CSV table of N, CA and C in Angstrom, one decimal:
chain,number,residue,atom,x,y,z
A,1,MET,N,-42.6,124.4,8.7
A,1,MET,CA,-41.0,125.1,9.1
A,1,MET,C,-41.1,125.9,10.4
A,2,SER,N,-40.1,125.6,11.1
A,2,SER,CA,-40.1,126.0,12.5
A,2,SER,C,-39.6,127.4,12.5
A,3,ASN,N,-39.5,128.2,13.7
A,3,ASN,CA,-39.0,129.4,13.6
A,3,ASN,C,-38.0,129.5,14.8
A,4,GLN,N,-37.5,128.2,15.0
A,4,GLN,CA,-36.7,127.9,16.5
A,4,GLN,C,-35.2,128.1,15.7
A,5,PHE,N,-34.8,129.3,15.6
A,5,PHE,CA,-33.4,129.2,15.5
A,5,PHE,C,-32.2,129.0,16.5
A,6,GLU,N,-31.1,128.4,16.0
A,6,GLU,CA,-30.3,127.9,17.3
A,6,GLU,C,-28.8,128.4,16.6
A,7,PRO,N,-27.9,129.2,17.5
A,7,PRO,CA,-26.6,129.8,16.9
A,7,PRO,C,-25.8,128.3,16.6
A,8,LEU,N,-25.1,128.8,15.5
A,8,LEU,CA,-23.9,127.6,15.1
A,8,LEU,C,-22.7,127.8,15.5
A,9,ASP,N,-22.2,126.4,16.2
A,9,ASP,CA,-20.9,126.8,16.6
A,9,ASP,C,-19.7,127.3,15.4
A,10,PRO,N,-19.0,128.1,16.1
A,10,PRO,CA,-18.2,128.8,15.0
A,10,PRO,C,-17.2,128.2,13.9
A,11,ASP,N,-16.9,126.9,13.8
A,11,ASP,CA,-16.6,125.7,13.0
A,11,ASP,C,-17.2,125.0,12.4
A,12,GLU,N,-18.4,125.3,12.3
A,12,GLU,CA,-19.8,124.4,11.6
A,12,GLU,C,-19.5,125.4,10.3
A,13,VAL,N,-20.1,124.1,9.4
A,13,VAL,CA,-19.9,124.9,8.0
A,13,VAL,C,-21.4,125.1,7.2
A,14,VAL,N,-21.6,125.9,6.2
A,14,VAL,CA,-22.9,126.4,6.1
A,14,VAL,C,-22.9,126.4,4.5
A,15,LEU,N,-23.6,125.9,3.9
A,15,LEU,CA,-23.6,125.5,2.5
A,15,LEU,C,-25.2,126.3,2.0
A,16,LEU,N,-24.8,127.6,1.3
A,16,LEU,CA,-26.0,128.1,0.8
A,16,LEU,C,-26.7,127.6,-0.6
A,17,LYS,N,-27.9,127.7,-0.4
A,17,LYS,CA,-28.7,126.7,-1.3
A,17,LYS,C,-28.8,127.9,-2.6
A,18,ASN,N,-28.7,128.8,-2.3
A,18,ASN,CA,-29.4,129.6,-3.7
A,18,ASN,C,-28.0,131.0,-3.5
A,19,GLU,N,-27.2,130.8,-4.4
A,19,GLU,CA,-26.0,131.6,-4.8
A,19,GLU,C,-26.0,133.2,-4.6
A,20,GLN,N,-27.4,133.5,-4.8
A,20,GLN,CA,-28.0,134.8,-4.8
A,20,GLN,C,-27.8,135.5,-3.4
A,21,CYS,N,-28.3,134.5,-2.4
A,21,CYS,CA,-27.9,134.9,-0.9
A,21,CYS,C,-26.6,135.3,-0.6
A,22,LYS,N,-25.8,135.2,-1.3
A,22,LYS,CA,-24.4,135.2,-0.7
A,22,LYS,C,-24.6,136.9,0.1
A,23,ILE,N,-23.5,136.5,1.2
A,23,ILE,CA,-23.3,138.1,1.7
A,23,ILE,C,-22.3,138.3,2.5
A,24,LEU,N,-21.3,139.2,2.2
A,24,LEU,CA,-20.1,139.3,2.6
A,24,LEU,C,-19.0,138.6,2.4
A,25,ILE,N,-19.5,137.1,1.7
A,25,ILE,CA,-18.6,136.0,1.5
A,25,ILE,C,-18.8,135.6,0.2
A,26,ALA,N,-17.8,135.5,-0.8
A,26,ALA,CA,-18.1,135.3,-2.4
A,26,ALA,C,-18.3,133.7,-2.6
A,27,GLN,N,-17.8,132.6,-1.7
A,27,GLN,CA,-18.1,131.6,-1.9
A,27,GLN,C,-19.6,131.1,-1.4
A,28,PRO,N,-20.2,130.2,-1.6
A,28,PRO,CA,-21.6,129.8,-0.8
A,28,PRO,C,-21.1,128.9,0.1
A,29,THR,N,-20.2,128.3,0.3
A,29,THR,CA,-19.4,127.2,1.3
A,29,THR,C,-18.6,128.0,2.6
A,30,PHE,N,-18.9,128.0,3.7
A,30,PHE,CA,-18.1,128.8,4.6
A,30,PHE,C,-18.6,128.4,5.9
A,31,ARG,N,-17.4,128.5,6.8
A,31,ARG,CA,-17.5,128.3,8.5
A,31,ARG,C,-18.4,129.5,8.8
A,32,ALA,N,-19.1,129.2,10.0
A,32,ALA,CA,-19.8,130.5,10.7
A,32,ALA,C,-18.9,131.5,11.2
A,33,ARG,N,-17.8,131.1,11.9
A,33,ARG,CA,-16.8,131.9,12.0
A,33,ARG,C,-16.3,133.1,10.8
A,34,GLU,N,-16.1,132.5,9.5
A,34,GLU,CA,-15.7,133.3,8.6
A,34,GLU,C,-16.7,134.6,8.3
A,35,LEU,N,-18.0,134.1,8.4
A,35,LEU,CA,-19.1,135.3,8.5
A,35,LEU,C,-18.8,136.2,9.2
A,36,THR,N,-18.6,135.6,10.7
A,36,THR,CA,-18.8,136.9,11.8
A,36,THR,C,-17.7,137.6,11.5
A,37,GLN,N,-16.5,137.2,11.3
A,37,GLN,CA,-15.2,137.7,11.2
A,37,GLN,C,-15.2,138.9,9.9
A,38,GLU,N,-16.3,138.6,8.9
A,38,GLU,CA,-16.1,139.3,7.9
A,38,GLU,C,-16.9,140.6,8.3
A,39,ALA,N,-17.8,140.2,8.9
A,39,ALA,CA,-19.0,141.3,9.1
A,39,ALA,C,-18.0,142.2,10.0
A,40,ILE,N,-17.4,141.7,11.1
A,40,ILE,CA,-16.6,142.5,12.0
A,40,ILE,C,-15.4,143.4,11.4
A,41,ALA,N,-14.8,142.4,10.6
A,41,ALA,CA,-14.1,143.5,9.7
A,41,ALA,C,-14.2,144.4,8.9
A,42,ILE,N,-15.7,144.5,8.0
A,42,ILE,CA,-16.6,145.5,7.6
A,42,ILE,C,-16.8,146.5,8.3
A,43,LEU,N,-17.2,146.3,9.5
A,43,LEU,CA,-17.2,147.2,10.6
A,43,LEU,C,-15.8,148.1,11.1
A,44,LYS,N,-15.0,147.4,10.7
A,44,LYS,CA,-13.7,148.2,10.9
A,44,LYS,C,-13.0,148.5,9.6
A,45,ALA,N,-13.7,148.5,8.7
A,45,ALA,CA,-13.1,148.7,7.3
A,45,ALA,C,-12.5,150.0,7.3
A,46,ASN,N,-11.7,150.5,6.3
A,46,ASN,CA,-11.3,151.8,5.9
A,46,ASN,C,-11.9,152.5,5.1
A,47,ASP,N,-13.3,152.4,5.3
A,47,ASP,CA,-14.3,153.0,4.3
A,47,ASP,C,-14.5,154.7,5.0
A,48,PRO,N,-14.7,155.6,4.4
A,48,PRO,CA,-14.7,156.7,5.0
A,48,PRO,C,-16.0,157.0,5.9
A,49,PHE,N,-17.1,156.4,5.1
A,49,PHE,CA,-18.4,156.4,6.0
A,49,PHE,C,-18.2,155.6,7.4
A,50,VAL,N,-17.8,154.0,7.4
A,50,VAL,CA,-17.7,153.6,8.6
A,50,VAL,C,-16.3,154.2,9.4
A,51,ASN,N,-15.5,154.9,9.0
A,51,ASN,CA,-14.0,155.6,9.8
A,51,ASN,C,-14.8,156.9,10.6
A,52,ASN,N,-15.9,157.3,10.3
A,52,ASN,CA,-16.7,158.4,10.7
A,52,ASN,C,-17.3,157.7,12.0
A,53,PHE,N,-17.7,156.7,12.0
A,53,PHE,CA,-18.4,155.6,13.1
A,53,PHE,C,-17.5,155.2,13.9
A,54,TRP,N,-16.6,154.2,13.3
A,54,TRP,CA,-15.6,153.4,13.8
A,54,TRP,C,-14.3,154.1,14.4
A,55,SER,N,-14.0,153.9,15.6
A,55,SER,CA,-12.9,154.5,15.9
A,55,SER,C,-12.4,153.5,17.5
A,56,LYS,N,-11.2,153.6,17.6
A,56,LYS,CA,-10.5,153.1,19.0
A,56,LYS,C,-11.7,153.1,20.0
A,57,HIS,N,-12.2,154.3,20.1
A,57,HIS,CA,-13.5,154.2,21.4
A,57,HIS,C,-14.6,153.1,20.9
A,58,GLN,N,-14.9,152.5,19.8
A,58,GLN,CA,-15.9,151.5,19.7
A,58,GLN,C,-15.3,150.4,19.6
A,59,GLU,N,-14.0,150.0,19.4
A,59,GLU,CA,-13.6,148.8,19.5
A,59,GLU,C,-14.3,148.1,20.7
A,60,PRO,N,-14.5,148.5,22.2
A,60,PRO,CA,-14.9,147.8,23.2
A,60,PRO,C,-16.2,146.9,23.1
A,61,TRP,N,-16.9,147.7,22.1
A,61,TRP,CA,-18.3,147.1,21.6
A,61,TRP,C,-18.4,145.4,21.2
A,62,ILE,N,-17.1,145.3,20.6
A,62,ILE,CA,-17.0,143.9,20.3
A,62,ILE,C,-15.9,143.2,21.1
A,63,THR,N,-15.2,143.6,22.4
A,63,THR,CA,-14.2,142.9,23.1
A,63,THR,C,-15.0,143.1,24.2
A,64,GLU,N,-14.4,143.8,25.1
A,64,GLU,CA,-14.6,143.7,26.7
A,64,GLU,C,-16.3,144.2,26.9
A,65,GLY,N,-16.6,145.1,26.0
A,65,GLY,CA,-18.0,145.6,26.4
A,65,GLY,C,-17.8,147.1,26.8
A,66,VAL,N,-18.9,148.0,26.6
A,66,VAL,CA,-18.9,149.0,26.9
A,66,VAL,C,-19.7,149.4,28.5
A,67,PRO,N,-19.4,150.0,29.3
A,67,PRO,CA,-20.2,150.8,30.4
A,67,PRO,C,-21.8,150.9,30.0
A,68,ALA,N,-22.7,150.4,30.8
A,68,ALA,CA,-24.2,150.8,30.3
A,68,ALA,C,-24.8,150.2,31.5
A,69,LYS,N,-26.0,150.5,31.4
A,69,LYS,CA,-27.1,149.8,32.5
A,69,LYS,C,-28.5,149.6,31.5
A,70,THR,N,-29.0,148.5,32.2
A,70,THR,CA,-30.2,148.1,31.5
A,70,THR,C,-31.4,147.9,32.3
A,71,LEU,N,-32.7,148.0,31.6
A,71,LEU,CA,-34.0,148.0,32.3
A,71,LEU,C,-34.4,146.7,31.4
A,72,ARG,N,-34.5,145.4,32.2
A,72,ARG,CA,-34.8,144.2,31.7
A,72,ARG,C,-36.1,143.8,31.9
A,73,TYR,N,-36.9,143.3,31.1
A,73,TYR,CA,-38.2,142.6,31.4
A,73,TYR,C,-38.2,142.0,32.6
A,74,GLY,N,-39.3,142.2,33.4
A,74,GLY,CA,-39.4,141.8,34.9
A,74,GLY,C,-38.7,142.4,36.1
A,75,ALA,N,-37.8,143.3,35.6
A,75,ALA,CA,-36.8,144.0,36.5
A,75,ALA,C,-37.4,145.1,37.1
A,76,LYS,N,-37.2,145.4,38.2
A,76,LYS,CA,-38.2,146.7,38.9
A,76,LYS,C,-37.1,148.0,38.9
A,77,THR,N,-35.9,147.8,38.8
A,77,THR,CA,-34.9,148.7,38.7
A,77,THR,C,-33.8,148.5,37.8
A,78,TRP,N,-33.0,149.5,37.2
A,78,TRP,CA,-31.9,149.5,36.2
A,78,TRP,C,-30.8,148.4,36.7
A,79,GLN,N,-30.1,148.0,36.1
A,79,GLN,CA,-28.8,147.3,36.6
A,79,GLN,C,-27.7,147.8,35.5
A,80,GLU,N,-26.6,148.0,36.3
A,80,GLU,CA,-25.6,148.8,35.8
A,80,GLU,C,-24.6,147.5,35.4
A,81,GLY,N,-23.8,147.6,34.4
A,81,GLY,CA,-22.6,146.6,33.9
A,81,GLY,C,-22.3,147.2,32.7
A,82,LYS,N,-21.9,146.0,31.8
A,82,LYS,CA,-21.5,146.3,30.6
A,82,LYS,C,-22.2,145.8,29.6
A,83,VAL,N,-22.1,146.2,28.2
A,83,VAL,CA,-22.9,145.9,27.1
A,83,VAL,C,-22.0,145.6,25.7
A,84,ARG,N,-22.2,144.5,25.3
A,84,ARG,CA,-21.3,143.9,24.1
A,84,ARG,C,-21.8,143.6,22.9
A,85,MET,N,-21.5,143.7,21.7
A,85,MET,CA,-22.2,143.3,20.8
A,85,MET,C,-21.5,142.0,20.2
A,86,ARG,N,-22.6,140.8,19.8
A,86,ARG,CA,-21.8,139.8,19.3
A,86,ARG,C,-22.8,139.6,18.1
A,87,ILE,N,-21.6,139.0,17.0
A,87,ILE,CA,-22.4,138.9,15.4
A,87,ILE,C,-22.2,137.2,15.9
A,88,ILE,N,-23.7,136.6,15.4
A,88,ILE,CA,-23.3,135.1,15.5
A,88,ILE,C,-24.4,134.4,14.5
A,89,VAL,N,-24.2,133.8,13.8
A,89,VAL,CA,-25.0,133.1,13.0
A,89,VAL,C,-25.6,131.8,13.4
A,90,GLU,N,-27.0,132.0,12.9
A,90,GLU,CA,-27.7,130.9,13.8
A,90,GLU,C,-28.5,130.1,12.5
A,91,PHE,N,-29.1,129.0,13.1
A,91,PHE,CA,-29.7,127.8,11.8
A,91,PHE,C,-31.0,127.5,12.3
A,92,CYS,N,-32.1,127.4,11.2
A,92,CYS,CA,-33.5,126.8,11.8
A,92,CYS,C,-33.5,125.6,10.6
A,93,PRO,N,-33.6,124.5,11.3
A,93,PRO,CA,-33.7,123.1,10.2
A,93,PRO,C,-35.6,123.4,9.6
A,94,ASP,N,-35.5,123.0,8.8
A,94,ASP,CA,-36.8,123.0,7.6
A,94,ASP,C,-37.7,122.1,8.6
A,95,GLU,N,-37.3,120.7,9.1
A,95,GLU,CA,-37.8,119.8,10.0
A,95,GLU,C,-36.9,119.3,11.3
A,96,PRO,N,-37.8,119.2,12.2
A,96,PRO,CA,-37.0,118.9,13.4
A,96,PRO,C,-36.3,117.4,13.3
A,97,GLU,N,-35.2,117.6,14.0
A,97,GLU,CA,-34.7,115.9,13.7
A,97,GLU,C,-35.6,114.6,14.5
A,98,VAL,N,-35.7,113.8,14.0
A,98,VAL,CA,-36.6,112.7,14.3
A,98,VAL,C,-35.8,111.5,14.8
A,99,GLU,N,-36.0,111.1,16.2
A,99,GLU,CA,-35.3,110.1,16.7
A,99,GLU,C,-35.4,108.9,16.0
A,100,GLU,N,-34.7,107.9,16.0
A,100,GLU,CA,-34.7,106.8,15.3
A,100,GLU,C,-35.8,106.0,16.1
A,101,ILE,N,-36.4,105.1,15.1
A,101,ILE,CA,-37.6,103.9,15.9
A,101,ILE,C,-36.9,102.6,15.8
A,102,ALA,N,-36.9,102.2,17.2
A,102,ALA,CA,-36.3,100.6,17.2
A,102,ALA,C,-36.8,99.6,16.5
A,103,GLY,N,-36.0,98.8,15.7
A,103,GLY,CA,-36.2,97.7,15.0
A,103,GLY,C,-36.6,96.7,15.9
A,104,PRO,N,-37.4,95.7,15.1
A,104,PRO,CA,-38.1,94.5,15.7
A,104,PRO,C,-37.1,93.9,16.6
A,105,GLN,N,-35.7,93.5,16.3
A,105,GLN,CA,-34.9,93.0,17.2
A,105,GLN,C,-34.6,93.7,18.4
A,106,GLU,N,-34.4,95.1,18.5
A,106,GLU,CA,-33.9,96.0,19.4
A,106,GLU,C,-35.3,96.2,20.0
A,107,LEU,N,-36.7,96.1,19.8
A,107,LEU,CA,-37.7,95.8,20.7
A,107,LEU,C,-37.8,94.6,21.5
A,108,GLU,N,-37.5,93.5,20.9
A,108,GLU,CA,-37.5,92.4,21.5
A,108,GLU,C,-36.5,92.2,22.9
A,109,SER,N,-35.4,92.8,22.4
A,109,SER,CA,-34.2,92.9,23.5
A,109,SER,C,-34.8,93.9,24.6
A,110,LEU,N,-35.2,94.6,24.4
A,110,LEU,CA,-35.6,95.9,25.2
A,110,LEU,C,-36.8,94.9,26.2
A,111,SER,N,-37.5,94.2,25.5
A,111,SER,CA,-38.7,93.6,26.5
A,111,SER,C,-37.6,92.5,27.4
A,112,GLU,N,-36.7,91.8,26.7
A,112,GLU,CA,-36.1,91.1,27.7
A,112,GLU,C,-35.1,91.4,29.0
A,113,THR,N,-35.0,92.7,28.7
A,113,THR,CA,-34.5,93.5,29.8
A,113,THR,C,-35.2,93.7,31.1
A,114,GLU,N,-34.9,93.3,32.4
A,114,GLU,CA,-35.2,93.7,33.7
A,114,GLU,C,-35.5,94.9,33.6
A,115,SER,N,-37.0,94.9,34.3
A,115,SER,CA,-37.2,96.3,34.8
A,115,SER,C,-37.0,96.7,36.2
A,116,PRO,N,-36.9,98.0,36.3
A,116,PRO,CA,-36.5,98.0,38.0
A,116,PRO,C,-37.4,97.8,38.9
A,117,LEU,N,-38.7,97.9,38.3
A,117,LEU,CA,-39.7,97.3,39.2
A,117,LEU,C,-40.1,95.6,39.6
A,118,ASP,N,-39.3,94.9,38.5
A,118,ASP,CA,-39.3,93.6,38.9
A,118,ASP,C,-38.9,93.1,40.1
A,119,ASP,N,-37.8,93.9,41.2
A,119,ASP,CA,-37.5,93.8,42.4
A,119,ASP,C,-38.6,93.7,43.3
A,120,ILE,N,-39.5,94.8,43.1
A,120,ILE,CA,-40.4,95.1,43.9
A,120,ILE,C,-41.8,94.0,43.8
A,121,ARG,N,-42.1,93.6,42.6
A,121,ARG,CA,-42.9,92.5,42.1
A,121,ARG,C,-42.5,90.9,42.9
A,122,ARG,N,-41.4,90.7,42.7
A,122,ARG,CA,-40.7,89.8,43.4
A,122,ARG,C,-41.2,89.7,45.0
A,123,MET,N,-40.7,91.2,45.4
A,123,MET,CA,-40.9,91.1,47.0
A,123,MET,C,-42.3,90.9,47.4
A,124,ILE,N,-43.0,91.5,46.4
A,124,ILE,CA,-44.6,91.5,46.7
A,124,ILE,C,-45.4,89.9,46.5
A,125,ASP,N,-44.7,89.1,45.8
A,125,ASP,CA,-45.1,87.6,45.4
A,125,ASP,C,-44.6,86.7,46.4
A,126,GLU,N,-43.2,87.1,47.0
A,126,GLU,CA,-42.8,86.2,48.0
A,126,GLU,C,-43.6,86.0,49.3
A,127,PRO,N,-43.5,84.9,49.8
A,127,PRO,CA,-44.6,84.8,51.4
A,127,PRO,C,-43.6,85.7,51.9
A,128,ASN,N,-44.1,86.1,53.2
A,128,ASN,CA,-43.6,86.8,54.2
A,128,ASN,C,-43.1,85.6,55.0
A,129,SER,N,-41.6,85.9,55.5
A,129,SER,CA,-40.9,85.0,56.2
A,129,SER,C,-40.8,85.7,57.8
Protein backbone atom coordinates (compact mmCIF):
# COMPACT_ATOMS: atom_id res chain seq x y z
CA MET A 1 0.00 0.00 0.00
CA SER A 2 1.34 3.42 -0.92
CA ASN A 3 1.17 6.49 1.25
CA GLN A 4 0.11 8.82 -1.56
CA PHE A 5 -2.98 10.55 -0.17
CA GLU A 6 -4.97 12.80 -2.47
CA PRO A 7 -7.73 15.22 -1.47
CA LEU A 8 -11.24 14.06 -2.26
CA ASP A 9 -13.66 16.35 -4.06
CA PRO A 10 -16.30 17.57 -1.56
CA ASP A 11 -19.05 15.62 -3.38
CA GLU A 12 -17.15 12.31 -3.61
CA VAL A 13 -18.63 9.54 -1.49
CA VAL A 14 -16.83 7.62 1.25
CA LEU A 15 -17.93 4.20 2.51
CA LEU A 16 -16.13 3.07 5.65
CA LYS A 17 -15.20 -0.62 5.57
CA ASN A 18 -15.12 -0.83 9.37
CA GLU A 19 -18.06 0.74 11.22
CA GLN A 20 -15.87 1.17 14.32
CA CYS A 21 -13.98 3.83 12.33
CA LYS A 22 -17.00 6.15 12.21
CA ILE A 23 -16.08 9.64 13.33
CA LEU A 24 -18.33 12.70 13.61
CA ILE A 25 -21.04 11.11 11.40
CA ALA A 26 -23.30 8.25 12.51
CA GLN A 27 -23.60 6.49 9.14
CA PRO A 28 -20.72 4.70 7.40
CA THR A 29 -21.48 6.31 4.00
CA PHE A 30 -21.12 10.05 3.51
CA ARG A 31 -19.85 12.76 1.18
CA ALA A 32 -16.46 14.25 2.00
CA ARG A 33 -18.22 17.63 2.38
CA GLU A 34 -20.44 16.24 5.16
CA LEU A 35 -17.43 15.16 7.21
CA THR A 36 -15.71 18.54 6.92
CA GLN A 37 -18.95 20.41 7.69
CA GLU A 38 -19.43 18.29 10.80
CA ALA A 39 -15.85 18.99 11.93
CA ILE A 40 -16.42 22.74 11.54
CA ALA A 41 -19.75 22.50 13.37
CA ILE A 42 -18.01 20.80 16.28
CA LEU A 43 -15.43 23.60 16.36
CA LYS A 44 -18.29 26.08 16.63
CA ALA A 45 -20.41 23.92 18.97
CA ASN A 46 -22.19 25.29 21.96
CA ASP A 47 -19.94 23.28 24.26
CA PRO A 48 -18.49 25.23 27.24
CA PHE A 49 -14.97 23.99 26.51
CA VAL A 50 -15.22 24.93 22.83
CA ASN A 51 -16.92 28.25 23.63
CA ASN A 52 -13.95 29.23 25.74
CA PHE A 53 -11.83 28.71 22.66
CA TRP A 54 -14.13 29.60 19.75
CA SER A 55 -15.55 33.07 19.31
CA LYS A 56 -16.25 35.52 16.51
CA HIS A 57 -12.52 36.30 16.62
CA GLN A 58 -11.65 32.72 15.61
CA GLU A 59 -14.17 32.59 12.73
CA PRO A 60 -11.64 34.04 10.21
CA TRP A 61 -9.46 30.94 10.77
CA ILE A 62 -11.89 29.01 8.53
CA THR A 63 -13.14 31.85 6.31
CA GLU A 64 -10.93 34.67 5.03
CA GLY A 65 -7.84 33.90 7.11
CA VAL A 66 -6.01 35.71 9.92
CA PRO A 67 -3.03 38.04 9.53
CA ALA A 68 0.23 36.17 9.94
CA LYS A 69 3.71 35.71 8.57
CA THR A 70 5.53 32.53 7.68
CA LEU A 71 9.07 31.30 7.29
CA ARG A 72 8.78 28.62 4.63
CA TYR A 73 11.29 25.97 3.59
CA GLY A 74 13.96 27.50 1.38
CA ALA A 75 12.91 31.11 2.11
CA LYS A 76 15.47 33.56 3.42
CA THR A 77 13.01 35.89 5.14
CA TRP A 78 9.56 35.94 6.67
CA GLN A 79 6.66 36.50 4.28
CA GLU A 80 3.59 38.41 5.48
CA GLY A 81 0.05 37.46 4.53
CA LYS A 82 -2.83 35.47 5.94
CA VAL A 83 -3.18 31.91 7.18
CA ARG A 84 -6.34 29.84 7.33
CA MET A 85 -7.26 26.34 8.30
CA ARG A 86 -8.89 23.95 5.85
CA ILE A 87 -10.32 20.64 6.84
CA ILE A 88 -10.00 18.21 3.94
CA VAL A 89 -10.71 14.54 3.48
CA GLU A 90 -7.99 12.59 1.67
CA PHE A 91 -7.90 9.10 0.16
CA CYS A 92 -5.01 6.73 -0.52
CA PRO A 93 -5.81 3.73 -2.76
CA ASP A 94 -4.50 0.31 -1.69
CA GLU A 95 -3.27 -0.24 -5.23
CA PRO A 96 -2.65 2.41 -7.88
CA GLU A 97 -4.97 2.45 -10.88
CA VAL A 98 -3.72 0.25 -13.69
CA GLU A 99 -4.07 1.44 -17.26
CA GLU A 100 -5.99 -0.90 -19.55
CA ILE A 101 -3.84 -2.99 -21.86
CA ALA A 102 -4.88 -2.93 -25.50
CA GLY A 103 -6.44 -6.15 -26.81
CA PRO A 104 -5.23 -7.95 -29.98
CA GLN A 105 -7.64 -6.08 -32.28
CA GLU A 106 -6.64 -2.72 -30.82
CA LEU A 107 -2.93 -3.56 -31.24
CA GLU A 108 -3.54 -4.47 -34.88
CA SER A 109 -5.30 -1.17 -35.59
CA LEU A 110 -2.48 0.70 -33.85
CA SER A 111 0.11 -0.86 -36.17
CA GLU A 112 -2.00 0.04 -39.22
CA THR A 113 -2.08 3.74 -38.39
CA GLU A 114 0.56 5.95 -39.93
CA SER A 115 3.47 7.07 -37.87
CA PRO A 116 4.51 10.74 -37.96
CA LEU A 117 7.91 9.43 -39.09
CA ASP A 118 6.42 7.85 -42.24
CA ASP A 119 6.60 11.19 -44.11
CA ILE A 120 10.31 11.50 -43.31
CA ARG A 121 10.92 7.90 -44.41
CA ARG A 122 9.18 8.61 -47.74
CA MET A 123 11.30 11.71 -48.30
CA ILE A 124 14.49 9.72 -47.67
CA ASP A 125 13.37 6.89 -50.00
CA GLU A 126 12.34 9.24 -52.85
CA PRO A 127 15.01 10.00 -55.41
CA ASN A 128 16.20 13.60 -55.44
CA SER A 129 14.44 15.55 -58.17
